Each structure stands twice: as structure tokens, then as C-alpha cells.
Tab-separated table of C-alpha atoms in Angstrom:
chain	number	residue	atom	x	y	z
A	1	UNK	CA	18.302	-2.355	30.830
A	2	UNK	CA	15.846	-3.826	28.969
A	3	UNK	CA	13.580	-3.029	26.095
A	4	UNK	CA	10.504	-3.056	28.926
A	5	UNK	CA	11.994	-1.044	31.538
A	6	UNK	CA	13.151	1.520	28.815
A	7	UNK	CA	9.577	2.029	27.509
A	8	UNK	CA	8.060	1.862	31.184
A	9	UNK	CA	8.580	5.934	31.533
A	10	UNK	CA	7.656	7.221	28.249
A	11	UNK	CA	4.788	5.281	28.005
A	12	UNK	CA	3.833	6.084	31.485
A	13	UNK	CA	3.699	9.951	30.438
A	14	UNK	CA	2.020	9.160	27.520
A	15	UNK	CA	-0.956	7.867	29.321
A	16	UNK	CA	-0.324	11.132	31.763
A	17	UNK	CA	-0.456	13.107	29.085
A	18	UNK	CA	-3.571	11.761	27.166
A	19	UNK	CA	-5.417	11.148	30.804
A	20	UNK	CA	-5.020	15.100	31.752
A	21	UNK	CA	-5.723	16.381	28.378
A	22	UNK	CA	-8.013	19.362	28.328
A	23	UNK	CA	-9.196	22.288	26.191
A	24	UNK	CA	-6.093	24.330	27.007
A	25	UNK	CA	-3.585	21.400	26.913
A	26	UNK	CA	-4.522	19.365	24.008
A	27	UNK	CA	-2.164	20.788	21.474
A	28	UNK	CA	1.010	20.378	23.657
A	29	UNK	CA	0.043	17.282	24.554
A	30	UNK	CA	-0.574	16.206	21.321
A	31	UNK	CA	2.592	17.215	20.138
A	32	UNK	CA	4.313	15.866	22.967
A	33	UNK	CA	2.813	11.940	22.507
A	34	UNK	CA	3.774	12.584	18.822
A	35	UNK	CA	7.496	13.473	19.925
A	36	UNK	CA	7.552	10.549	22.399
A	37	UNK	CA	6.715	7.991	19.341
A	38	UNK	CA	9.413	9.382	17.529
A	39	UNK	CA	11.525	9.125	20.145
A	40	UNK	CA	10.865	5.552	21.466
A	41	UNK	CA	9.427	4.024	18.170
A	42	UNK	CA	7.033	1.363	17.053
A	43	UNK	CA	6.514	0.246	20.689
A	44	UNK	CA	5.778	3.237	21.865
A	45	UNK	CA	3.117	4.069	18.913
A	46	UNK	CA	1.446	0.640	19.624
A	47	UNK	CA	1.005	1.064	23.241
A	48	UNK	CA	-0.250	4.922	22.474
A	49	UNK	CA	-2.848	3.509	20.371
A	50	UNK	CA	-3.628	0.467	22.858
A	51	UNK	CA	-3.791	2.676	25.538
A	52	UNK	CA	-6.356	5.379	23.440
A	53	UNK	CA	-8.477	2.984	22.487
A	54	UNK	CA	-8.858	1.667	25.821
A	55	UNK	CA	-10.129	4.891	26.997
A	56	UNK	CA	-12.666	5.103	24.159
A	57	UNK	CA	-15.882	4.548	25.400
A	58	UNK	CA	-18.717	3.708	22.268
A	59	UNK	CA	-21.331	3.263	24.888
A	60	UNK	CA	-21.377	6.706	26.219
A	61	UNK	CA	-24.003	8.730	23.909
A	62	UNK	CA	-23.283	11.868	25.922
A	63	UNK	CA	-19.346	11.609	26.551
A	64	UNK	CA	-17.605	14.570	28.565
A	65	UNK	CA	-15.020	17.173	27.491
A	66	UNK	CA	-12.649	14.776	28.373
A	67	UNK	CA	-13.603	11.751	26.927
A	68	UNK	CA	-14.339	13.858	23.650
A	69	UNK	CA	-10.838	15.121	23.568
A	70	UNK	CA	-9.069	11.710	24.046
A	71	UNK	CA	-11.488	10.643	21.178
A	72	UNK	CA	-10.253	13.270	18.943
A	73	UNK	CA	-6.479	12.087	20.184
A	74	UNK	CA	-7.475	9.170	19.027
A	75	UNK	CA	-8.562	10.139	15.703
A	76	UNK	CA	-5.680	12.130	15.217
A	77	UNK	CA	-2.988	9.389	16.244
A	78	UNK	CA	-5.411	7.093	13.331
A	79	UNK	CA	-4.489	9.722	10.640
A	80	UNK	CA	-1.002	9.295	11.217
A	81	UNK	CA	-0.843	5.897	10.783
A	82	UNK	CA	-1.858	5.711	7.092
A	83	UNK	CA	2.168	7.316	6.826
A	84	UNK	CA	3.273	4.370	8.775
A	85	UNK	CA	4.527	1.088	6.836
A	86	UNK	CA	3.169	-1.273	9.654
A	87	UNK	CA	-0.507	0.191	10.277
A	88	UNK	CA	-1.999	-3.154	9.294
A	89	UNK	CA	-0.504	-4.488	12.159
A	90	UNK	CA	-0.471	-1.596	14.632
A	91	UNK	CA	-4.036	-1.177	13.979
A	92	UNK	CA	-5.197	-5.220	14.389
A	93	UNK	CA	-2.986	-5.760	18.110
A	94	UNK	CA	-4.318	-2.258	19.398
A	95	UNK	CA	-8.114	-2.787	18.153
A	96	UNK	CA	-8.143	-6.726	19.207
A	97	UNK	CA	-7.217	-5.459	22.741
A	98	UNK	CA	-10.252	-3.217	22.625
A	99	UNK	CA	-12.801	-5.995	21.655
A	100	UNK	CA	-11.139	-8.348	24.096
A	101	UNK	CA	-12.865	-5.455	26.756
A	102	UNK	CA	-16.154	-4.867	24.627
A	103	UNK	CA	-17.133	-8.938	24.122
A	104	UNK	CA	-20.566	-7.558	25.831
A	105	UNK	CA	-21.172	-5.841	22.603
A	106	UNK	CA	-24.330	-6.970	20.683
A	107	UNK	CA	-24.618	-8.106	17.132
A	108	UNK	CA	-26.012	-4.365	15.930
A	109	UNK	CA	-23.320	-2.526	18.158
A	110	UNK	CA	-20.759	-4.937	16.843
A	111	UNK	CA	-21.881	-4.544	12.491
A	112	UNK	CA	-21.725	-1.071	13.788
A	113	UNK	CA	-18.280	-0.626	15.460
A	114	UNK	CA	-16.155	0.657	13.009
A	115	UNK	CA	-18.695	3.081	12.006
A	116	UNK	CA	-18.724	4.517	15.758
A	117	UNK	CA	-14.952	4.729	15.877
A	118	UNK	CA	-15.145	6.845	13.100
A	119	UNK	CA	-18.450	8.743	14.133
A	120	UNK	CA	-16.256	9.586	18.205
A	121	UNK	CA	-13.014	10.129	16.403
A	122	UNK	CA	-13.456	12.069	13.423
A	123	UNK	CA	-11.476	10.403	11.020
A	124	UNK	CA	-12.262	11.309	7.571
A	125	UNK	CA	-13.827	8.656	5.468
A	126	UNK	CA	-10.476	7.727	3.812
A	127	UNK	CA	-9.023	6.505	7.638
A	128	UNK	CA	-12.056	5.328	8.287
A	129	UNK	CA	-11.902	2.893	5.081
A	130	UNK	CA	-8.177	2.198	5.772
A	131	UNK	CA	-9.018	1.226	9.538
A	132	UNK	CA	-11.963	-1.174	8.285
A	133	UNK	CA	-9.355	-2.721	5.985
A	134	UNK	CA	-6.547	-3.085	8.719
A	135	UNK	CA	-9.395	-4.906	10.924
A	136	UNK	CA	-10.177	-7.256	8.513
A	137	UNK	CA	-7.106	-9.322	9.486
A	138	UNK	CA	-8.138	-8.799	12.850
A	139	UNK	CA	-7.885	-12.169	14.986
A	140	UNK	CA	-11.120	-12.008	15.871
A	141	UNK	CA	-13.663	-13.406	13.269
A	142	UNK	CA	-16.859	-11.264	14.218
A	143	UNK	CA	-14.453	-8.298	14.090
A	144	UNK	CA	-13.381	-9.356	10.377
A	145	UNK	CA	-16.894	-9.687	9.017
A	146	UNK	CA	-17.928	-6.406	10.870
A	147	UNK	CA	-15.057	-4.846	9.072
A	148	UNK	CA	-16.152	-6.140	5.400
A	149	UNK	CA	-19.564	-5.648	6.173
A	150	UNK	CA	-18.586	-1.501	7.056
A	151	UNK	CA	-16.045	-1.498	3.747
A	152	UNK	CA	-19.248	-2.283	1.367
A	153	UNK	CA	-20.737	0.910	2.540
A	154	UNK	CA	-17.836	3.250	3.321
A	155	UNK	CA	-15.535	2.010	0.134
A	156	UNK	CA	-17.926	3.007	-2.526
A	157	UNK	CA	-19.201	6.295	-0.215
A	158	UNK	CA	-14.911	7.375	-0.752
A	159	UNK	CA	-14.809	6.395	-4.221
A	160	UNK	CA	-18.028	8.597	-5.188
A	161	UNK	CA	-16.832	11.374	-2.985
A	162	UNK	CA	-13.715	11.513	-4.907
A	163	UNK	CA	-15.282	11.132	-8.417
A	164	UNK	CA	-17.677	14.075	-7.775
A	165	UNK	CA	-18.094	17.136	-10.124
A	166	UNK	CA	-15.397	19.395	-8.201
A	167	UNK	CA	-12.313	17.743	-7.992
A	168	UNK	CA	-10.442	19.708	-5.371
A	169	UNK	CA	-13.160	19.477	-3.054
A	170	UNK	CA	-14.412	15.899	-3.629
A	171	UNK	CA	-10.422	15.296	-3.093
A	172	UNK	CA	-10.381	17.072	0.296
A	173	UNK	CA	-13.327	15.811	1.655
A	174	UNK	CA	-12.565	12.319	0.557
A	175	UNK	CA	-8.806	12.136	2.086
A	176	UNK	CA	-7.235	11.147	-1.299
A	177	UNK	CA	-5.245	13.991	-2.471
A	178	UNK	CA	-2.593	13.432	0.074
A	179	UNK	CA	-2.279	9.147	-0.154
A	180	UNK	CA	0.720	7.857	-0.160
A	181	UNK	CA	1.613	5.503	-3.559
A	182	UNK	CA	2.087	2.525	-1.593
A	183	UNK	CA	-1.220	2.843	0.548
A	184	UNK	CA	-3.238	3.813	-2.578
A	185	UNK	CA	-1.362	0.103	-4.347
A	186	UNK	CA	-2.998	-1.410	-1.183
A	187	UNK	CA	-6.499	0.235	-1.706
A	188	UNK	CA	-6.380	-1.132	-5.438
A	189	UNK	CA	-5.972	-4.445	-4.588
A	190	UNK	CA	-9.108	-4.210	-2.134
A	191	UNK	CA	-11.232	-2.400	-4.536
A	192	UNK	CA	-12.389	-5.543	-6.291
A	193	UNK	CA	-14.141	-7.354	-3.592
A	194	UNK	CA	-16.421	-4.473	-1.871
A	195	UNK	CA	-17.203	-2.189	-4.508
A	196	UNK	CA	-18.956	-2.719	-8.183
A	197	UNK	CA	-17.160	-3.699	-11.291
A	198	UNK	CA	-18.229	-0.247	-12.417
A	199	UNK	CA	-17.170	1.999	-9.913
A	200	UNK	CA	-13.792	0.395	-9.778
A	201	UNK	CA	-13.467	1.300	-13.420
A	202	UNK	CA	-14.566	4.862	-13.378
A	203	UNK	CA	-12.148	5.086	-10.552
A	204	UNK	CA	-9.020	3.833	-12.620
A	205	UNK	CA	-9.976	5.625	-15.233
A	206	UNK	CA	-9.917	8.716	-12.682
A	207	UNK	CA	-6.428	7.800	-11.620
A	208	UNK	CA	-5.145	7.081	-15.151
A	209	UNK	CA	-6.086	10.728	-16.005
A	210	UNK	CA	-3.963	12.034	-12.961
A	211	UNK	CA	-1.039	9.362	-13.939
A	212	UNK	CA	-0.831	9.183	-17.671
A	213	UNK	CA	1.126	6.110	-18.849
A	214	UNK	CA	4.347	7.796	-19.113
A	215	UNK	CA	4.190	9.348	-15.441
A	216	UNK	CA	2.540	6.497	-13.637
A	217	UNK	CA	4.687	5.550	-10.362
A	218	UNK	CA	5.780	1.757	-10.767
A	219	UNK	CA	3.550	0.833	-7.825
A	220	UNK	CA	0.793	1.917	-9.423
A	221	UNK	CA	1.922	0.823	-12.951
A	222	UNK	CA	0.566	-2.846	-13.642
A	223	UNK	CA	-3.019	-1.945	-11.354
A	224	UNK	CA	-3.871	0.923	-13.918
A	225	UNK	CA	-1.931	-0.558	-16.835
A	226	UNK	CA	-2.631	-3.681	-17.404
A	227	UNK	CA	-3.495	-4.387	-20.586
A	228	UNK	CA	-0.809	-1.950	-21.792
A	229	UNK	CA	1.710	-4.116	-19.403
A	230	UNK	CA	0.451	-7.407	-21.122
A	231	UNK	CA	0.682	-6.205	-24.651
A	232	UNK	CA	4.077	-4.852	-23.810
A	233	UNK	CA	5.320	-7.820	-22.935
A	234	UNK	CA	3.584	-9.950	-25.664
A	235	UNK	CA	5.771	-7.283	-28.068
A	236	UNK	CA	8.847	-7.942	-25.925
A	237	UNK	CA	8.602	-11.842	-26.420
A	238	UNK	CA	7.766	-11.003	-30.178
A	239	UNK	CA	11.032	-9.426	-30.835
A	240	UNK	CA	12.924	-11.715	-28.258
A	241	UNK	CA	11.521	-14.738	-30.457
A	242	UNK	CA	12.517	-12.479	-33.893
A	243	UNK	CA	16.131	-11.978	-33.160
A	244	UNK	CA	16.062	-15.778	-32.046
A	245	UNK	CA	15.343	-16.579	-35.240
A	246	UNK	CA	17.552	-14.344	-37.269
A	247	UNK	CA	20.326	-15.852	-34.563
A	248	UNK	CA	19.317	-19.022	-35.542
A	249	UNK	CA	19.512	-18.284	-39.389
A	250	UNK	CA	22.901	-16.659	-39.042
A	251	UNK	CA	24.360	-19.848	-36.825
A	252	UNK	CA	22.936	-22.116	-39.656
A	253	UNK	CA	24.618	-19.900	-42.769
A	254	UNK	CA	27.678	-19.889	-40.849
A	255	UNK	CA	27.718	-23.745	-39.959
A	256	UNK	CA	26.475	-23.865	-43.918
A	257	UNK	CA	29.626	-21.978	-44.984
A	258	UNK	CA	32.203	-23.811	-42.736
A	259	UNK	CA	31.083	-27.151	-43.737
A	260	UNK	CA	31.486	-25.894	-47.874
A	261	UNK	CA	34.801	-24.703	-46.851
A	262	UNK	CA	35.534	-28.075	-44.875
A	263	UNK	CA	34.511	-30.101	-48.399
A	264	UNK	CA	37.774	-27.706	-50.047
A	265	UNK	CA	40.881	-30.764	-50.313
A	266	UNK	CA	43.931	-29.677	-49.055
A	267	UNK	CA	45.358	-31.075	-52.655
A	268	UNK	CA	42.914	-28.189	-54.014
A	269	UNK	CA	44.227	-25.348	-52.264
A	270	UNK	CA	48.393	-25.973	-52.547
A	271	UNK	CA	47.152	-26.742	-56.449
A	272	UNK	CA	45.292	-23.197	-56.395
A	273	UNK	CA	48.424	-21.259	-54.815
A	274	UNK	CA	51.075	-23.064	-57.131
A	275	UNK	CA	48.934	-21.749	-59.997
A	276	UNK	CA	49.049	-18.059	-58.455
A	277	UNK	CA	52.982	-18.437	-58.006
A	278	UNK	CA	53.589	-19.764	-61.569
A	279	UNK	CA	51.356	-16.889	-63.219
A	280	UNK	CA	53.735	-14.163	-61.424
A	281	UNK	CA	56.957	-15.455	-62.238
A	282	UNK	CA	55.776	-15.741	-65.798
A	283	UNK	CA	54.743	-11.992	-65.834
A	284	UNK	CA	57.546	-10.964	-64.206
């Protein structure tokens, strides 16, 4: 049996269970699409989301109970991939298949669209930043520019909300107390090209108060450190080209020494040990 025909019946109840879903259901079903992912893998967690944003409808300004519960599925199944190693791409082949179905979109519903996936799912603003980014290797241009154009708003609205006055709160609300290292590496790297030379450094220096030098993970290490990282290694070559040297000078007094001791006749020594010889025998 084939990979296909395996997936055919848990993906079929996973599109039972989010098409039924109701007030009194929606936490067994949840749970149950969640154990079906883990049971049947990536494929099955790519077709889930496929399949959930399919039934999203952003044109609907009064959706039912229904739709507003496969919505909040939906939201929920986004949260859980920022734990998953391949959201970039799980993200980009379930979202393209959306647009494919939405090409009647116009140009303000489309600089909008990430923005109402957020708004109908309920994804904090750290998902909702991390979704944005995903798009933006969409394969769809207009769906990459709409995802830049929503990061310059909603990157800078996460970083603030975590650099407010209350820490713990500012956390919470923002999503960041509970990043993983690797997703936060990713979110470094990004920071540069939608946010303000000065908010990206109040933000390091944020992080480098949370991960002092000595307990920053390596992931983390040369994007908070790295002028300490440079001048490390500037030492490092320093003392690599020292002990060079002092190699160097040793090889040369040695090579110095064995040539003297080269320049010694062989008439010289036998003359030097008859001499010893002689002077015993006498004193003896």
C-alpha cells in the first residue's frame, strides 16, 4: 500500500472532524486532529492545514459558529507550527493553495491578507509575524510583497510589545517568552530589513540581558555577540601567530646549535676524549 492510500483515511476524518466541529465538540476534536498528525506525520499536518485554510472564508464579515470555530482550529493548528522544524515550508504549500482559490482578491484585500488571517484566527502577534515571514517565500510574488509589506507593521508592533515597562506581561502578550532558540535565530536574521536600526538594538540589548555572555545558547551566540565573537577571534589569531613565532625562534636556535655542533672535527673530539683518558690514568 502506498503512501496515498495510507493517508486517504486519516485525512478523510480529519476533514470529518474539523467539518462537524461545534461548541461541544471542539476540544475532542481538536485533540483528535492533533493525535492524527502525530500519528501519520508531516503529510498529514500539511493536508490539515491545506484543508483549514480552505475552509477559511476572509470575505464573510459575519461568519457563523461554525466557520468561527474552524477559524480558531485554524489558529490553533498555526501556533503549533512555530515547534515544527519545517513551518517555512508547511506554511508556503498550504497558504499558496489558498490564494490559488482567492486570485479574485483586490489589491487592498490582498496588502491586507495576512492581517485578516490573523484578525479570524486569533493568533497572537508573534504567529502572526512568523506566518508573514513563512509567506514571504511564498511562490506567489503579490503574496511575498503583501507579506513584507504586513512584517513592517506587525515586526516592530512585537518588538515594542515585548520591550514594554512590565516584562512578564509585555512577554505574554507578545508570544516571546515561550520561542524556541532556533525560531528566535530565524527572527534575528529578519530583524534587519523591516524594523529600524534602533529598535533592533534595544531589542538585542533586551536579549543580551536575559542571555549574558557566559549563558548565551550557541544559536544565539554570534547574533548578540558579535563584536565579542570578532575580538575573540582577533585574540585567538594573536596568540596562534605568538606561539608561531616562539616555534619559529626555537626551530632556528636549534638548527643554530646543530650546525655549531656540525662545525666540531671528528679529529677534535677523539683529541678531547684521549685528553680525558690520559688525565685519569695519571691520577690514578
Amino acid at each position: 500500500m502506498n503512501v496515498e492510500n495510507q493517508l486517504k483515511t486519516p485525512l478523510t476524518q480529519i476533514r470529518n472532524l474539523v467539518k462537524h466541529v461545534n461548541k461541544r465538540n471542539f476540544n475532542e476534536n481538536s485533540e483528535q486532529i492533533k493525535q492524527l498528525i502525530q500519528d501519520y506525520g508531516v503529510d498529514a499536518d500539511r493536508s490539515c492545514l491545506r484543508y483549514l485554510f480552505t475552509v477559511l472564508n476572509l470575505n464573510d464579515p459575519t461568519p457563523n459558529v461554525n466557520a468561527q470555530l474552524q477559524a480558531k482550529l485554524l489558529g490553533a493548528h498555526l501556533q503549533r507550527q512555530l515547534q515544527c522544524s519545517s513551518f517555512v515550508t508547511n506554511i508556503c504549500i498550504a497558504f499558496d493553495q489558498h490564494f490559488a482559490k482567492q486570485k479574485s482578491l483586490k489589491p487592498i484585500g490582498l496588502a491586507e491578507l495576512i492581517g485578516q488571517v490573523a484578525k479570524h484566527t486569533g493568533i497572537n502577534k508573534l504567529c502572526e509575524c512568523i506566518f508573514a515571514l513563512a509567506v514571504t517565500h511564498s511562490s506567489h510574488p503579490e503574496l511575498r510583497q503583501s507579506a513584507r509589506d504586513s512584517l513592517r507593521n506587525s515586526l516592530p508592533e512585537l518588538l515594542n510589545s515585548y520591550l514594554g515597562q512590565n516584562a512578564a506581561t509585555a512577554a505574554a502578550a507578545s508570544g516571546l517568552h515561550d520561542i524556541s532558540f532556533d525560531l528566535l535565530q530565524y527572527l534575528l536574521c529578519c530583524l534587519g530589513e523591516y524594523v529600524t536600526p534602533q529598535l533592533e538594538k534595544q531589542f538585542l540589548d533586551k536579549l543580551r540581558e536575559e542571555f549574558p555572555r557566559e549563558l548565551v545558547p550557541l544559536v544565539l551566540a554570534p547574533l548578540l555577540y558579535r563584536g565579542a565573537t570578532t575580538t575573540t577571534a582577533a585574540k585567538s589569531s594573536e596568540t596562534d601567530a605568538e606561539e608561531e613565532t616562539t616555534n619559529s625562534n626555537t626551530s632556528s636556535w636549534s638548527s643554530s646549535n646543530a650546525d655549531n655542533l656540525n662545525e666540531v672535527g671528528i679529529e677534535d673530539i677523539y683529541d678531547h676524549l684521549c685528553e680525558i683518558i690520559f688525565t685519569n690514568q695519571v691520577c690514578a
